[in-house]
Coordinates of C-alpha atoms and ligand atoms in Angstrom, one line a residue:
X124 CA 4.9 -4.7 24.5
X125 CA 3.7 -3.8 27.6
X126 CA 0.7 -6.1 28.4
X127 CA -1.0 -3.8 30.9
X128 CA -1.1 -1.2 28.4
X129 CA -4.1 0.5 28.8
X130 CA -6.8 1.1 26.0
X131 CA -5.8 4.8 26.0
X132 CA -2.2 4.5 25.5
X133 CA -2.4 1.5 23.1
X134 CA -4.8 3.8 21.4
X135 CA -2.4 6.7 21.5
X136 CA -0.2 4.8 19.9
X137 CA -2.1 3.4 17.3
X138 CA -2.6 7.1 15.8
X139 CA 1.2 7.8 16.1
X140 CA 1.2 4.9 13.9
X141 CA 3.3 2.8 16.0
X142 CA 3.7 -0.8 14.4
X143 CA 3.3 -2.7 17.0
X144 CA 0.9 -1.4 18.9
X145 CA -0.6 -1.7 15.4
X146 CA 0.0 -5.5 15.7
X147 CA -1.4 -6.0 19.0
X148 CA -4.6 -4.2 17.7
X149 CA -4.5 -6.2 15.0
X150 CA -4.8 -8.9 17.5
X151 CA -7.4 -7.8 19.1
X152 CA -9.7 -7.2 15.9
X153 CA -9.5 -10.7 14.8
X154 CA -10.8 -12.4 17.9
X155 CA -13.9 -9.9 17.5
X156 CA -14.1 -9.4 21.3
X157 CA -15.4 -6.3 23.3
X158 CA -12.1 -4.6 23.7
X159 CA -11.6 -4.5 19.8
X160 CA -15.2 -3.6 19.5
X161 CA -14.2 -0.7 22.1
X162 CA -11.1 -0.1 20.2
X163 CA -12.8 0.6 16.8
X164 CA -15.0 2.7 18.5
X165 CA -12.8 5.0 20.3
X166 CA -10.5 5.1 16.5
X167 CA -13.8 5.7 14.4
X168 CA -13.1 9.3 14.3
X169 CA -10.0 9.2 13.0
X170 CA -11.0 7.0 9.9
X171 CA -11.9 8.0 6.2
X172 CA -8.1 9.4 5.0
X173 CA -7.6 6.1 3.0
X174 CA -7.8 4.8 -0.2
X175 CA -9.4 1.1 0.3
X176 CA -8.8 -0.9 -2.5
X177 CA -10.8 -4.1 -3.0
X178 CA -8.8 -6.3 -5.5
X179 CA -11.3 -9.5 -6.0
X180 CA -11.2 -12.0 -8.8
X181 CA -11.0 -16.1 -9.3
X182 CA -8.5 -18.3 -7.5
X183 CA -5.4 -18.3 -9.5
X184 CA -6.0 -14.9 -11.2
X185 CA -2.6 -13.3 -9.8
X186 CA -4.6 -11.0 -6.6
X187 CA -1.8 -11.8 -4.4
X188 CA 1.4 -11.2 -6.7
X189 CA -0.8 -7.9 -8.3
X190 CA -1.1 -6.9 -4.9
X191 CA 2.6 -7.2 -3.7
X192 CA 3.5 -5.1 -6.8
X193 CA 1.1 -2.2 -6.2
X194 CA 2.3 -2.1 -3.0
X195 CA 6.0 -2.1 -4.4
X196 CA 4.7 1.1 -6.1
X197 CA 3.3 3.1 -3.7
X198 CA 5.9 2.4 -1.3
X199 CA 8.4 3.8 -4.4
X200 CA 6.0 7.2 -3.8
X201 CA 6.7 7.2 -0.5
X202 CA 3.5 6.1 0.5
X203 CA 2.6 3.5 3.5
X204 CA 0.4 0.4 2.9
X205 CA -2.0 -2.0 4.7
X206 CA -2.6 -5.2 2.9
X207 CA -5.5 -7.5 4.6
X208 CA -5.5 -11.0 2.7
X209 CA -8.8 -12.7 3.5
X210 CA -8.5 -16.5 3.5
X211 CA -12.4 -17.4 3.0
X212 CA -11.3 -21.0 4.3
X213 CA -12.4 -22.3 0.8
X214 CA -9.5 -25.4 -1.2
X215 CA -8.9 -22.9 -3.4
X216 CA -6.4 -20.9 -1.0
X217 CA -4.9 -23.5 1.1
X218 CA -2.1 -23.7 -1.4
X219 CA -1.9 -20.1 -1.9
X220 CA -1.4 -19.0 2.0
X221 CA 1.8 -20.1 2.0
X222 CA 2.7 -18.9 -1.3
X223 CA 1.2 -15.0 -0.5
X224 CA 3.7 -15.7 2.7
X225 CA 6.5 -15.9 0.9
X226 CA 5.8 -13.5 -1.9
X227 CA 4.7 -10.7 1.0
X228 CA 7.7 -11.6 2.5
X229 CA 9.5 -8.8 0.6
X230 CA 7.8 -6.1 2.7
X231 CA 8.2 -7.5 6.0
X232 CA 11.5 -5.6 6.7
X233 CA 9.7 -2.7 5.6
X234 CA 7.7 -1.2 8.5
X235 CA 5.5 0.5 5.9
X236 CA 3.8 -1.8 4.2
X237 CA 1.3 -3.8 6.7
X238 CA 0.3 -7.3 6.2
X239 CA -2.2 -9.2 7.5
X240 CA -4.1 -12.6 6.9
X241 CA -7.8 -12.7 7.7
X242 CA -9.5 -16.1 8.7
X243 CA -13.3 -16.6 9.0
X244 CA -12.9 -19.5 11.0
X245 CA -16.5 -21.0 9.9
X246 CA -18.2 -18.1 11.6
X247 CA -21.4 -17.0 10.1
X248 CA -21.0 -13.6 8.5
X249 CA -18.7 -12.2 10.8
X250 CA -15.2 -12.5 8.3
X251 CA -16.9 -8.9 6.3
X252 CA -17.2 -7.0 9.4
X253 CA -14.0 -8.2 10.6
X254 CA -12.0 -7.4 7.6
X255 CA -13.7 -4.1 7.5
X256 CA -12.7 -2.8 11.1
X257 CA -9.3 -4.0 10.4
X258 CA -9.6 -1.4 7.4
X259 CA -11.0 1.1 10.3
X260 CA -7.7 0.3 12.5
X261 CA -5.2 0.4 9.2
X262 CA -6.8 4.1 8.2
X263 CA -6.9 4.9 11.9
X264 CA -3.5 4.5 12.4
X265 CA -2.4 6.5 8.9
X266 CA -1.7 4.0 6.4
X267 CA -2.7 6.0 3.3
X268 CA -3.4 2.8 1.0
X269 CA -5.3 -0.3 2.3
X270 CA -5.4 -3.3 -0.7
X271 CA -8.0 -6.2 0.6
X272 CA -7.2 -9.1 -1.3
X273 CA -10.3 -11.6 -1.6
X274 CA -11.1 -14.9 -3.9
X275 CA -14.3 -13.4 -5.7
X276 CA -16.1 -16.6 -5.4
X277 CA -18.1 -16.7 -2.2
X278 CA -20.7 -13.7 -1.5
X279 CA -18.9 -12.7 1.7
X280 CA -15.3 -12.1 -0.2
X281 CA -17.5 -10.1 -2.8
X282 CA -19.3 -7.9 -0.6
X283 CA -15.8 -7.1 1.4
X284 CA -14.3 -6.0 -2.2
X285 CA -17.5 -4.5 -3.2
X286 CA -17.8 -2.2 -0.1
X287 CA -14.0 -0.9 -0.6
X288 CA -13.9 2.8 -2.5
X289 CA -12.5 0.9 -5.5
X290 CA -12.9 -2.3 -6.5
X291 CA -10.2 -3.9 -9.0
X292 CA -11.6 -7.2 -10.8
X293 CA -8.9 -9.2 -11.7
X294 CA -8.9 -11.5 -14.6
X295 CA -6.5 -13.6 -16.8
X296 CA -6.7 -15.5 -19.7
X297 CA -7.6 -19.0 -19.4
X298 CA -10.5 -17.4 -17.5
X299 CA -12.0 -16.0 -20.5
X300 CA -14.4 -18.7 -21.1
X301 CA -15.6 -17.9 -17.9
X302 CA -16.5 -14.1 -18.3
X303 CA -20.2 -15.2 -18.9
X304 CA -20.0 -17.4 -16.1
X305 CA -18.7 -14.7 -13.5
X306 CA -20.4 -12.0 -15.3
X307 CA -23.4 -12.9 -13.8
X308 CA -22.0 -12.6 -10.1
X309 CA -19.0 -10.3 -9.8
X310 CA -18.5 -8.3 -13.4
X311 CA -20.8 -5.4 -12.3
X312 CA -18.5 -5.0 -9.2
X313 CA -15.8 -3.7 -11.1
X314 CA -14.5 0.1 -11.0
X315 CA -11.5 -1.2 -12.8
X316 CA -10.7 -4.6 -15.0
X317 CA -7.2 -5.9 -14.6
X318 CA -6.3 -7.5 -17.4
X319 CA -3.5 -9.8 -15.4
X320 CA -1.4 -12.4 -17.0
X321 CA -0.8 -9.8 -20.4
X322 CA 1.8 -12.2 -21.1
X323 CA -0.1 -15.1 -22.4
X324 CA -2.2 -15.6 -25.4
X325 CA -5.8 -14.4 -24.8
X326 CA -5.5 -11.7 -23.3
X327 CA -7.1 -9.7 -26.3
X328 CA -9.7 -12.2 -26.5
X329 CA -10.5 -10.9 -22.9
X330 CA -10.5 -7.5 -23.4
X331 CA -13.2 -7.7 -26.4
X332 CA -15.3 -9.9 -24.0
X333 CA -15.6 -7.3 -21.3
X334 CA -15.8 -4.7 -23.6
X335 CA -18.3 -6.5 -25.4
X336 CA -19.9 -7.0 -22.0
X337 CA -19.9 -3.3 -21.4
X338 CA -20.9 -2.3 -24.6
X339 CA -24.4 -4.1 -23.6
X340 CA -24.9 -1.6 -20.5
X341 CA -27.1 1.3 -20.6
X342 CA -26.1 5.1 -21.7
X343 CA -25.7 5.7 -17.6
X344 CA -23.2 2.2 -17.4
X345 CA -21.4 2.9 -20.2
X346 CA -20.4 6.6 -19.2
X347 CA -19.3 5.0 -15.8
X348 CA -17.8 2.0 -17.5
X349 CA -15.1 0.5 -15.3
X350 CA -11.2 1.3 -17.5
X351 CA -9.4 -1.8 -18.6
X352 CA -5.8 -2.1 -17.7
X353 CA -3.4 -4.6 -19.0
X354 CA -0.6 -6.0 -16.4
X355 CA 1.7 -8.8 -15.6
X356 CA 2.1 -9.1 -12.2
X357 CA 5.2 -11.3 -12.4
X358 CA 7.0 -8.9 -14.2
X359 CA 6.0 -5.6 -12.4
X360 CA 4.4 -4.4 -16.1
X361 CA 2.0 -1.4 -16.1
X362 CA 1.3 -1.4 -12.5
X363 CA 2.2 2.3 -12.5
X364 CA -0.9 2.4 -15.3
X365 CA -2.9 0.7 -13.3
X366 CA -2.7 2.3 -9.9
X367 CA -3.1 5.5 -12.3
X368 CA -6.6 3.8 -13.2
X369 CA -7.9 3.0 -10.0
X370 CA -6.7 7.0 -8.6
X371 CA -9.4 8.0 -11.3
X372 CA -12.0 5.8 -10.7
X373 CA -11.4 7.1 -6.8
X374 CA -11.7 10.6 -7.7
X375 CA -14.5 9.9 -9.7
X376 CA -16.3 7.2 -7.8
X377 CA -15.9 9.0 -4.6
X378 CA -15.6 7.2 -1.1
X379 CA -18.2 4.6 -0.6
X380 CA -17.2 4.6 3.2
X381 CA -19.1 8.1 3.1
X382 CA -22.0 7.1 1.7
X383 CA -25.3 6.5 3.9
X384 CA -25.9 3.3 1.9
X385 CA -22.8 1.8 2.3
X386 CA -23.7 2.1 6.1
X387 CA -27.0 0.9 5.5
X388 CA -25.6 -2.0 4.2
X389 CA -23.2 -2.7 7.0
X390 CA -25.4 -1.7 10.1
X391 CA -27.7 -4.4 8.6
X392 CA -24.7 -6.6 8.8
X393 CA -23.4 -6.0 11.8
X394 CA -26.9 -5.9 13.8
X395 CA -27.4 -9.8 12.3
X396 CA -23.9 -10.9 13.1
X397 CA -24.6 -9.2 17.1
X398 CA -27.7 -10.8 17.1
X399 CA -26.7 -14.1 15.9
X400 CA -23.8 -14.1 18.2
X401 CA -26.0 -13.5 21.3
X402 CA -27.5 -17.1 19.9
X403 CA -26.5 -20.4 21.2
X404 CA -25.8 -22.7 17.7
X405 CA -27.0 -25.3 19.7
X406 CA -30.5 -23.5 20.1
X407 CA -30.6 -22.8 16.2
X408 CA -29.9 -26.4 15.8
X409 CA -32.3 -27.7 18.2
X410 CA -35.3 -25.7 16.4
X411 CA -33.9 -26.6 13.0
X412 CA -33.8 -30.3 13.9
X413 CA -37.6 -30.0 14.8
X414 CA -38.5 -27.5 11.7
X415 CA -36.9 -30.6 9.3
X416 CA -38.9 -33.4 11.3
X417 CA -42.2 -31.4 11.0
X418 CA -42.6 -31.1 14.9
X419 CA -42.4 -27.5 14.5
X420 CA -43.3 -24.9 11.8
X421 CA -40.6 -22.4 10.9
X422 CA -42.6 -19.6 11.8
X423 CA -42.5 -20.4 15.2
X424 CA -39.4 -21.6 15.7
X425 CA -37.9 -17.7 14.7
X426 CA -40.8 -16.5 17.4
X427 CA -39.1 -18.7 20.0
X428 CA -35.7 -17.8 18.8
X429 CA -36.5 -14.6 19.1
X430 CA -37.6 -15.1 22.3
X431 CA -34.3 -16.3 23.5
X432 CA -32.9 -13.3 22.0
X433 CA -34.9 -10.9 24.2
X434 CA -33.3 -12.3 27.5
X435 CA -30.0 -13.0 26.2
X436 CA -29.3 -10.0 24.6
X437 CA -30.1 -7.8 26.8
X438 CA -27.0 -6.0 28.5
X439 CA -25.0 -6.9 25.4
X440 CA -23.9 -5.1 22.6
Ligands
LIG532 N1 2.4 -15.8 -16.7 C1 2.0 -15.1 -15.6 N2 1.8 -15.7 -14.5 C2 1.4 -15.0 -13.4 C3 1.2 -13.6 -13.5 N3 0.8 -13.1 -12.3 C4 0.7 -14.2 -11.5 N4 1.1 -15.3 -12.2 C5 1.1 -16.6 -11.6 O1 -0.2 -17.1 -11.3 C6 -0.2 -17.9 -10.2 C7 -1.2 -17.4 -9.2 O2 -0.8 -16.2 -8.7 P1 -1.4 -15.6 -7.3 O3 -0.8 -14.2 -7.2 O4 -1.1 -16.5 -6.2 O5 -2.9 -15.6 -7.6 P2 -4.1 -15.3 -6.6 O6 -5.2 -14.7 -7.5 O7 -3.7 -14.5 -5.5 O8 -4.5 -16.8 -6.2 P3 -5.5 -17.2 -5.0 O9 -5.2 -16.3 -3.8 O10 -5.2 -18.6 -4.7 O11 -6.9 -17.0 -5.5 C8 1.3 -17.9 -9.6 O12 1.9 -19.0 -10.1 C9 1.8 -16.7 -10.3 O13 3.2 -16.7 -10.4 C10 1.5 -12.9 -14.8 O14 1.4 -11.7 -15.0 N5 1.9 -13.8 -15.8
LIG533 MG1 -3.9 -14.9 -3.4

């Protein structure tokens, strides 16, 4: 593509829902810079026709291959797809990448489905509002579904999922020890339980457990409580069921990216990560070196930051 393209025409093309242009965009987003920044600006208006569905659960739960065959689906209703898989740089999906490569592979000569891998790189916060504008340029430029797989175990991969208009929480057996264990973080984030891995023993141990769990919730929770769906990804069994399921809770549930609190949320978010970017590390480091040798009290160590702030941020976004 043309590299001189400018932000109009590459725009332009975007809404046409040009592929590559979509790519380049893409692109853009990731490195977080001022001309994706600009980009989702200029594209915000043209946001909120798709479905964003968060599909969260522990490492090894079947996300990816769940994912693929959703998208299989919707592409068999003639349907177009974004798929965003967020690598939260954690051991658990170093082995995976490769294997979501491969397994996604079966779209990629299929302009409509759209994949891409999201990396946090180690920077502080900014992987949610990354993944989220990416969501912003998918829906900007018409893809009618947009799955964002994440490992629910840090909080930034839950607050991505729980942020989407549905959220799937997928389990397996094998994992069903762990319901308490993950009840405590992720189980109330659930519109939907995907019951994955239906072909092994346990999977009716699981189901008692979450209904079990839900059975605990008051009147309010339990007329909202999430549906239960059993698949198995592998096999491509009662993903038509399960998409059916997360439709309702959709219709239901609303959109979350028209709600003020949703914004509230990520304004908070992205005013921290802008402000935090405008910060050397070094300067954090330097006052946190001091705070942990007792030659300075926290207090003013935030004052002087703060400070710093003032004079660097000003003419920046
Ligand atoms: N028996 C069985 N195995 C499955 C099923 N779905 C997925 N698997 C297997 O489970 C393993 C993990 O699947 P993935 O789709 O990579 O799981 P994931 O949740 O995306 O994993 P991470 O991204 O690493 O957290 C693979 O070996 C799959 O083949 C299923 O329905 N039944
Ligand atoms: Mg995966």
């Amino acid at each position: 593509m043309d590299r001189q393209l400018s932000s109009d025409q590459l725009e332009n093309r975007i809404l046409t829902g040009d592929a590559r242009a979509l790519a380049r965009a893409a692109t853009l987003i990731e490195s977080q810079g001022e001309i994706g920044r600009r980009l989702i600006a200029a594209l915000f208006p043209h946001t909120g026709r798709a479905m964003v569905i968060g599909v969260t659960g522990p490492p090894g739960a079947g996300k990816s291959t769940l994912v693929d065959q959703l998208a299989k689906v919707l592409r068999r209703q003639g349907k177009t797809a974004g798929i965003i898989a967020v690598d939260p740089s954690s051991p658990y999906s170093r082995g995976a990448i490769l294997g979501d490569r491969i397994r996604m592979q079966d779209h990629y000569p299929d302009p409509g489905v759209f994949i891409r891998s999201m990396a946090s790189r180690g920077k502080l916060g900014g992987l949610a509002a990354a993944t989220l504008d990416m969501a912003l340029l998918l829906d900007a430029a018409g893809r009618e579904v947009i799955l964002i797989e994440t490992v629910g175990v840090g909080q930034d991969e839950v607050e991505i999922a729980r942020l989407a208009d549905v959220t799937v929480l997928v389990l397996g057996p094998g994992f069903g020890d762990d319901v308490q264990a993950i009840k405590a973080g992720i189980m109330e984030i659930a519109d939907v339980f995907a019951i994955n891995k239906a072909d092994l023993p346990g999977a009716d141990r699981l189901e008692q457990e979450i209904r079990a769990m839900q059975s605990l919730a008051d009147d309010a929770g339990r007329e909202n409580a999430a549906s239960i769906r059993r698949v198995v990804a592998t096999e491509g069994k009662g993903i038509g069921e399960l998409l059916g399921a997360i439709e309702g809770a959709f219709r239901t549930r609303g959109r979350r990216s028209a709600r003020t609190e949703t914004w509230n949320y990520r304004l908070r978010e992205m005013l921290r990560d802008s402000l935090l970017e405008n910060l050397a590390e070094e300067m954090v480091q330097q006052h946190a070196d001091r705070v942990a040798e007792k030659i300075e009290d926290p207090y003013t160590a935030v004052a002087a930051l703060r400070d710093e702030l003032s004079h660097a941020g000003s003419g920046r976004m």
